[in-house]
Amino acid sequence: MTRKVLWMAGGLLTASAIIGIGVHLQQRPSRSGLSEAPVQSVSSAASAAPVPTETHSPLLTGRHAPVFRVVTLNAGTVHVPGARPTVVYFMSASCGSCISGEQQLARVAAQTPATVQWLSLDVEPGYDTSAAVLKMARDTRAHWPQAFATNAIINAYHVTQLDTVAVIAKNGTLVYDGALPASRQLRQLTHEAET
């Protein structure tokens, strides 16, 4: 009985987060092009079918991950995919759920091998500042490269909402792309990306 109640509460929190992200993206002007992508409105999200537990993109998962290179705010240049597994987190420094997401990633990163590369990409360079992104990283203990996403990266990974994660295997295959998964699933995905 308790598990069922927790599961239902988790589903409601997930739905609330998705609605909140849509509202967050629609309330602010964005120069990143993210708001141009189809984002579900609050009214349609509330009346939609139940939220799926996984949001893999069937167009990308299992294929070679789109290649990009970014100059980070704190660690030089990062190449994706690289020679090791990579977790890319698409976020915004001014987004409340992204702060929680970055904290979750920091906890998972502390439990995964050092061979996994982590990268956070702020999708709103016209709104967020470098100082805000680096402060968020310090506050959440996200001790990995932080950078701004370009429109080309956002489009290549079909990012339409904040708190999106891409897990890329060391061979360059896209293992997962979708909403930030639970910590346990993310650890499993990083393990899968290493093989």
PDB file of C-alpha atoms in Angstrom:
ATOM      1  CA  MET A   1       0.000   0.000   0.000  1.00  0.00           C
ATOM      2  CA  THR A   2       2.777   2.437   0.939  1.00  0.00           C
ATOM      3  CA  ARG A   3       4.666   1.782  -2.297  1.00  0.00           C
ATOM      4  CA  LYS A   4       1.548   2.469  -4.323  1.00  0.00           C
ATOM      5  CA  VAL A   5       0.977   5.785  -2.535  1.00  0.00           C
ATOM      6  CA  LEU A   6       4.640   6.761  -3.029  1.00  0.00           C
ATOM      7  CA  TRP A   7       4.464   5.777  -6.692  1.00  0.00           C
ATOM      8  CA  MET A   8       1.348   7.894  -7.209  1.00  0.00           C
ATOM      9  CA  ALA A   9       2.933  10.833  -5.363  1.00  0.00           C
ATOM     10  CA  GLY A  10       6.027  10.498  -7.541  1.00  0.00           C
ATOM     11  CA  GLY A  11       3.843  10.588 -10.653  1.00  0.00           C
ATOM     12  CA  LEU A  12       2.142  13.764  -9.451  1.00  0.00           C
ATOM     13  CA  LEU A  13       5.509  15.383  -8.708  1.00  0.00           C
ATOM     14  CA  THR A  14       6.758  14.435 -12.165  1.00  0.00           C
ATOM     15  CA  ALA A  15       3.663  15.911 -13.788  1.00  0.00           C
ATOM     16  CA  SER A  16       4.050  19.068 -11.687  1.00  0.00           C
ATOM     17  CA  ALA A  17       7.695  19.377 -12.704  1.00  0.00           C
ATOM     18  CA  ILE A  18       6.840  19.031 -16.399  1.00  0.00           C
ATOM     19  CA  ILE A  19       4.104  21.636 -16.108  1.00  0.00           C
ATOM     20  CA  GLY A  20       6.462  23.915 -14.164  1.00  0.00           C
ATOM     21  CA  ILE A  21       9.167  23.601 -16.810  1.00  0.00           C
ATOM     22  CA  GLY A  22       6.693  24.507 -19.523  1.00  0.00           C
ATOM     23  CA  VAL A  23       5.560  27.548 -17.550  1.00  0.00           C
ATOM     24  CA  HIS A  24       9.183  28.469 -16.774  1.00  0.00           C
ATOM     25  CA  LEU A  25      10.120  28.353 -20.455  1.00  0.00           C
ATOM     26  CA  GLN A  26       7.045  30.249 -21.599  1.00  0.00           C
ATOM     27  CA  GLN A  27       7.332  33.070 -19.047  1.00  0.00           C
ATOM     28  CA  ARG A  28      10.814  34.236 -20.025  1.00  0.00           C
ATOM     29  CA  PRO A  29      12.223  35.415 -23.308  1.00  0.00           C
ATOM     30  CA  SER A  30      14.849  32.996 -24.588  1.00  0.00           C
ATOM     31  CA  ARG A  31      17.580  33.703 -27.066  1.00  0.00           C
ATOM     32  CA  SER A  32      18.729  30.089 -27.155  1.00  0.00           C
ATOM     33  CA  GLY A  33      15.974  28.948 -29.496  1.00  0.00           C
ATOM     34  CA  LEU A  34      14.676  26.539 -26.840  1.00  0.00           C
ATOM     35  CA  SER A  35      11.322  28.275 -26.627  1.00  0.00           C
ATOM     36  CA  GLU A  36      10.916  27.824 -30.387  1.00  0.00           C
ATOM     37  CA  ALA A  37      10.803  24.061 -29.926  1.00  0.00           C
ATOM     38  CA  PRO A  38       7.381  22.571 -29.203  1.00  0.00           C
ATOM     39  CA  VAL A  39       6.765  22.867 -25.461  1.00  0.00           C
ATOM     40  CA  GLN A  40       3.530  21.493 -24.057  1.00  0.00           C
ATOM     41  CA  SER A  41       1.340  24.242 -22.647  1.00  0.00           C
ATOM     42  CA  VAL A  42       0.005  24.130 -19.113  1.00  0.00           C
ATOM     43  CA  SER A  43      -3.563  23.558 -20.245  1.00  0.00           C
ATOM     44  CA  SER A  44      -2.689  20.710 -22.604  1.00  0.00           C
ATOM     45  CA  ALA A  45      -0.294  19.144 -20.065  1.00  0.00           C
ATOM     46  CA  ALA A  46      -2.999  19.091 -17.413  1.00  0.00           C
ATOM     47  CA  SER A  47      -5.474  17.336 -19.691  1.00  0.00           C
ATOM     48  CA  ALA A  48      -2.960  15.001 -21.334  1.00  0.00           C
ATOM     49  CA  ALA A  49      -2.670  11.262 -20.775  1.00  0.00           C
ATOM     50  CA  PRO A  50      -0.551  10.033 -17.846  1.00  0.00           C
ATOM     51  CA  VAL A  51       3.097  11.037 -18.022  1.00  0.00           C
ATOM     52  CA  PRO A  52       5.329   8.176 -19.233  1.00  0.00           C
ATOM     53  CA  THR A  53       8.087   7.060 -16.861  1.00  0.00           C
ATOM     54  CA  GLU A  54      10.730   7.188 -19.600  1.00  0.00           C
ATOM     55  CA  THR A  55      10.998   9.735 -22.361  1.00  0.00           C
ATOM     56  CA  HIS A  56      13.590   8.284 -24.712  1.00  0.00           C
ATOM     57  CA  SER A  57      13.647   9.822 -28.137  1.00  0.00           C
ATOM     58  CA  PRO A  58      13.190   6.953 -30.597  1.00  0.00           C
ATOM     59  CA  LEU A  59      14.900   9.087 -33.240  1.00  0.00           C
ATOM     60  CA  LEU A  60      18.203   9.272 -31.382  1.00  0.00           C
ATOM     61  CA  THR A  61      18.648   6.481 -28.834  1.00  0.00           C
ATOM     62  CA  GLY A  62      20.836   3.661 -30.113  1.00  0.00           C
ATOM     63  CA  ARG A  63      22.443   5.802 -32.810  1.00  0.00           C
ATOM     64  CA  HIS A  64      25.737   7.628 -32.808  1.00  0.00           C
ATOM     65  CA  ALA A  65      25.450  10.713 -30.598  1.00  0.00           C
ATOM     66  CA  PRO A  66      25.621  14.084 -32.344  1.00  0.00           C
ATOM     67  CA  VAL A  67      29.185  15.407 -32.185  1.00  0.00           C
ATOM     68  CA  PHE A  68      30.011  18.769 -30.655  1.00  0.00           C
ATOM     69  CA  ARG A  69      32.784  20.669 -28.928  1.00  0.00           C
ATOM     70  CA  VAL A  70      32.333  23.411 -26.332  1.00  0.00           C
ATOM     71  CA  VAL A  71      34.667  25.754 -24.537  1.00  0.00           C
ATOM     72  CA  THR A  72      33.615  25.466 -20.914  1.00  0.00           C
ATOM     73  CA  LEU A  73      33.464  28.157 -18.274  1.00  0.00           C
ATOM     74  CA  ASN A  74      35.744  26.239 -15.923  1.00  0.00           C
ATOM     75  CA  ALA A  75      37.618  23.371 -17.586  1.00  0.00           C
ATOM     76  CA  GLY A  76      38.851  24.151 -21.100  1.00  0.00           C
ATOM     77  CA  THR A  77      37.389  22.455 -24.159  1.00  0.00           C
ATOM     78  CA  VAL A  78      35.185  19.359 -23.969  1.00  0.00           C
ATOM     79  CA  HIS A  79      34.519  17.041 -26.914  1.00  0.00           C
ATOM     80  CA  VAL A  80      31.324  14.977 -27.043  1.00  0.00           C
ATOM     81  CA  PRO A  81      31.335  12.125 -27.653  1.00  0.00           C
ATOM     82  CA  GLY A  82      34.775  11.551 -26.220  1.00  0.00           C
ATOM     83  CA  ALA A  83      36.804   8.456 -25.515  1.00  0.00           C
ATOM     84  CA  ARG A  84      34.847   7.779 -22.341  1.00  0.00           C
ATOM     85  CA  PRO A  85      31.205   7.625 -21.252  1.00  0.00           C
ATOM     86  CA  THR A  86      29.581  11.043 -21.003  1.00  0.00           C
ATOM     87  CA  VAL A  87      26.537  12.420 -19.206  1.00  0.00           C
ATOM     88  CA  VAL A  88      25.279  15.741 -20.612  1.00  0.00           C
ATOM     89  CA  TYR A  89      22.767  17.699 -18.544  1.00  0.00           C
ATOM     90  CA  PHE A  90      20.738  20.419 -20.305  1.00  0.00           C
ATOM     91  CA  MET A  91      19.692  23.003 -17.714  1.00  0.00           C
ATOM     92  CA  SER A  92      19.392  26.663 -16.815  1.00  0.00           C
ATOM     93  CA  ALA A  93      21.061  28.345 -13.841  1.00  0.00           C
ATOM     94  CA  SER A  94      17.839  30.252 -13.153  1.00  0.00           C
ATOM     95  CA  CYS A  95      15.643  27.124 -13.005  1.00  0.00           C
ATOM     96  CA  GLY A  96      14.687  25.730  -9.581  1.00  0.00           C
ATOM     97  CA  SER A  97      14.267  22.128 -10.722  1.00  0.00           C
ATOM     98  CA  CYS A  98      17.651  22.331 -12.446  1.00  0.00           C
ATOM     99  CA  ILE A  99      19.306  23.140  -9.119  1.00  0.00           C
ATOM    100  CA  SER A 100      17.786  19.958  -7.682  1.00  0.00           C
ATOM    101  CA  GLY A 101      18.811  18.085 -10.813  1.00  0.00           C
ATOM    102  CA  GLU A 102      22.399  19.293 -10.546  1.00  0.00           C
ATOM    103  CA  GLN A 103      22.449  18.197  -6.875  1.00  0.00           C
ATOM    104  CA  GLN A 104      21.149  14.763  -7.875  1.00  0.00           C
ATOM    105  CA  LEU A 105      23.808  14.472 -10.564  1.00  0.00           C
ATOM    106  CA  ALA A 106      26.501  15.448  -8.046  1.00  0.00           C
ATOM    107  CA  ARG A 107      25.401  12.622  -5.735  1.00  0.00           C
ATOM    108  CA  VAL A 108      25.382  10.122  -8.617  1.00  0.00           C
ATOM    109  CA  ALA A 109      28.739  11.375  -9.938  1.00  0.00           C
ATOM    110  CA  ALA A 110      30.280  10.744  -6.509  1.00  0.00           C
ATOM    111  CA  GLN A 111      29.164   7.095  -6.795  1.00  0.00           C
ATOM    112  CA  THR A 112      30.337   6.454 -10.357  1.00  0.00           C
ATOM    113  CA  PRO A 113      33.848   5.741 -11.653  1.00  0.00           C
ATOM    114  CA  ALA A 114      36.059   8.704 -12.500  1.00  0.00           C
ATOM    115  CA  THR A 115      36.090   7.453 -16.088  1.00  0.00           C
ATOM    116  CA  VAL A 116      32.616   8.952 -16.621  1.00  0.00           C
ATOM    117  CA  GLN A 117      32.693  12.488 -18.054  1.00  0.00           C
ATOM    118  CA  TRP A 118      30.008  14.894 -16.815  1.00  0.00           C
ATOM    119  CA  LEU A 119      28.990  18.099 -18.579  1.00  0.00           C
ATOM    120  CA  SER A 120      26.269  20.631 -17.777  1.00  0.00           C
ATOM    121  CA  LEU A 121      25.046  22.834 -20.606  1.00  0.00           C
ATOM    122  CA  ASP A 122      23.039  25.942 -19.798  1.00  0.00           C
ATOM    123  CA  VAL A 123      20.517  26.372 -22.600  1.00  0.00           C
ATOM    124  CA  GLU A 124      19.855  30.066 -21.991  1.00  0.00           C
ATOM    125  CA  PRO A 125      23.068  31.996 -22.589  1.00  0.00           C
ATOM    126  CA  GLY A 126      21.082  35.140 -23.372  1.00  0.00           C
ATOM    127  CA  TYR A 127      19.419  35.034 -19.959  1.00  0.00           C
ATOM    128  CA  ASP A 128      21.896  33.351 -17.580  1.00  0.00           C
ATOM    129  CA  THR A 129      25.354  34.710 -16.877  1.00  0.00           C
ATOM    130  CA  SER A 130      28.640  32.828 -16.595  1.00  0.00           C
ATOM    131  CA  ALA A 131      28.812  33.865 -12.937  1.00  0.00           C
ATOM    132  CA  ALA A 132      25.334  32.423 -12.263  1.00  0.00           C
ATOM    133  CA  VAL A 133      26.206  29.111 -13.921  1.00  0.00           C
ATOM    134  CA  LEU A 134      29.460  28.783 -11.966  1.00  0.00           C
ATOM    135  CA  LYS A 135      27.738  29.756  -8.709  1.00  0.00           C
ATOM    136  CA  MET A 136      25.107  27.081  -9.265  1.00  0.00           C
ATOM    137  CA  ALA A 137      27.867  24.542  -9.896  1.00  0.00           C
ATOM    138  CA  ARG A 138      29.648  25.530  -6.654  1.00  0.00           C
ATOM    139  CA  ASP A 139      26.431  25.529  -4.622  1.00  0.00           C
ATOM    140  CA  THR A 140      25.364  22.104  -5.901  1.00  0.00           C
ATOM    141  CA  ARG A 141      28.885  20.608  -5.789  1.00  0.00           C
ATOM    142  CA  ALA A 142      28.804  19.927  -9.505  1.00  0.00           C
ATOM    143  CA  HIS A 143      32.587  19.618  -9.904  1.00  0.00           C
ATOM    144  CA  TRP A 144      32.608  19.097 -13.657  1.00  0.00           C
ATOM    145  CA  PRO A 145      32.685  21.277 -16.778  1.00  0.00           C
ATOM    146  CA  GLN A 146      29.931  23.856 -17.169  1.00  0.00           C
ATOM    147  CA  ALA A 147      29.226  25.551 -20.503  1.00  0.00           C
ATOM    148  CA  PHE A 148      26.568  27.263 -22.567  1.00  0.00           C
ATOM    149  CA  ALA A 149      24.763  25.203 -25.178  1.00  0.00           C
ATOM    150  CA  THR A 150      24.582  26.493 -28.726  1.00  0.00           C
ATOM    151  CA  ASN A 151      21.435  26.355 -30.850  1.00  0.00           C
ATOM    152  CA  ALA A 152      23.135  23.678 -32.950  1.00  0.00           C
ATOM    153  CA  ILE A 153      23.649  21.441 -29.893  1.00  0.00           C
ATOM    154  CA  ILE A 154      20.097  22.025 -28.634  1.00  0.00           C
ATOM    155  CA  ASN A 155      18.684  21.140 -32.051  1.00  0.00           C
ATOM    156  CA  ALA A 156      20.974  18.144 -32.585  1.00  0.00           C
ATOM    157  CA  TYR A 157      19.854  16.601 -29.282  1.00  0.00           C
ATOM    158  CA  HIS A 158      16.200  17.624 -29.780  1.00  0.00           C
ATOM    159  CA  VAL A 159      16.115  19.383 -26.386  1.00  0.00           C
ATOM    160  CA  THR A 160      12.626  20.781 -25.787  1.00  0.00           C
ATOM    161  CA  GLN A 161      12.631  21.035 -22.001  1.00  0.00           C
ATOM    162  CA  LEU A 162      14.945  21.754 -19.118  1.00  0.00           C
ATOM    163  CA  ASP A 163      16.294  18.863 -17.017  1.00  0.00           C
ATOM    164  CA  THR A 164      17.069  16.812 -20.117  1.00  0.00           C
ATOM    165  CA  VAL A 165      19.896  14.281 -19.950  1.00  0.00           C
ATOM    166  CA  ALA A 166      21.891  12.512 -22.654  1.00  0.00           C
ATOM    167  CA  VAL A 167      24.034   9.505 -21.709  1.00  0.00           C
ATOM    168  CA  ILE A 168      26.608   8.634 -24.336  1.00  0.00           C
ATOM    169  CA  ALA A 169      28.622   5.405 -24.377  1.00  0.00           C
ATOM    170  CA  LYS A 170      32.396   5.467 -24.790  1.00  0.00           C
ATOM    171  CA  ASN A 171      31.912   4.143 -28.340  1.00  0.00           C
ATOM    172  CA  GLY A 172      29.755   7.210 -29.149  1.00  0.00           C
ATOM    173  CA  THR A 173      26.363   5.489 -29.046  1.00  0.00           C
ATOM    174  CA  LEU A 174      23.550   7.467 -27.468  1.00  0.00           C
ATOM    175  CA  VAL A 175      22.348   5.224 -24.630  1.00  0.00           C
ATOM    176  CA  TYR A 176      19.671   7.563 -23.243  1.00  0.00           C
ATOM    177  CA  ASP A 177      18.156  10.938 -24.027  1.00  0.00           C
ATOM    178  CA  GLY A 178      15.212  12.288 -22.135  1.00  0.00           C
ATOM    179  CA  ALA A 179      14.057  13.662 -18.819  1.00  0.00           C
ATOM    180  CA  LEU A 180      16.415  13.404 -15.870  1.00  0.00           C
ATOM    181  CA  PRO A 181      16.058   9.786 -14.703  1.00  0.00           C
ATOM    182  CA  ALA A 182      16.027   8.608 -11.099  1.00  0.00           C
ATOM    183  CA  SER A 183      19.467   8.236  -9.507  1.00  0.00           C
ATOM    184  CA  ARG A 184      19.387   4.444  -9.613  1.00  0.00           C
ATOM    185  CA  GLN A 185      18.513   4.419 -13.320  1.00  0.00           C
ATOM    186  CA  LEU A 186      21.190   7.014 -14.046  1.00  0.00           C
ATOM    187  CA  ARG A 187      23.840   4.883 -12.304  1.00  0.00           C
ATOM    188  CA  GLN A 188      22.692   1.915 -14.373  1.00  0.00           C
ATOM    189  CA  LEU A 189      22.859   3.975 -17.576  1.00  0.00           C
ATOM    190  CA  THR A 190      26.404   5.159 -16.817  1.00  0.00           C
ATOM    191  CA  HIS A 191      27.419   1.548 -16.173  1.00  0.00           C
ATOM    192  CA  GLU A 192      25.841   0.529 -19.481  1.00  0.00           C
ATOM    193  CA  ALA A 193      27.692   3.374 -21.211  1.00  0.00           C
ATOM    194  CA  GLU A 194      31.032   2.016 -19.994  1.00  0.00           C
ATOM    195  CA  THR A 195      30.620  -1.402 -21.607  1.00  0.00           C
TER     196      THR A 195
END
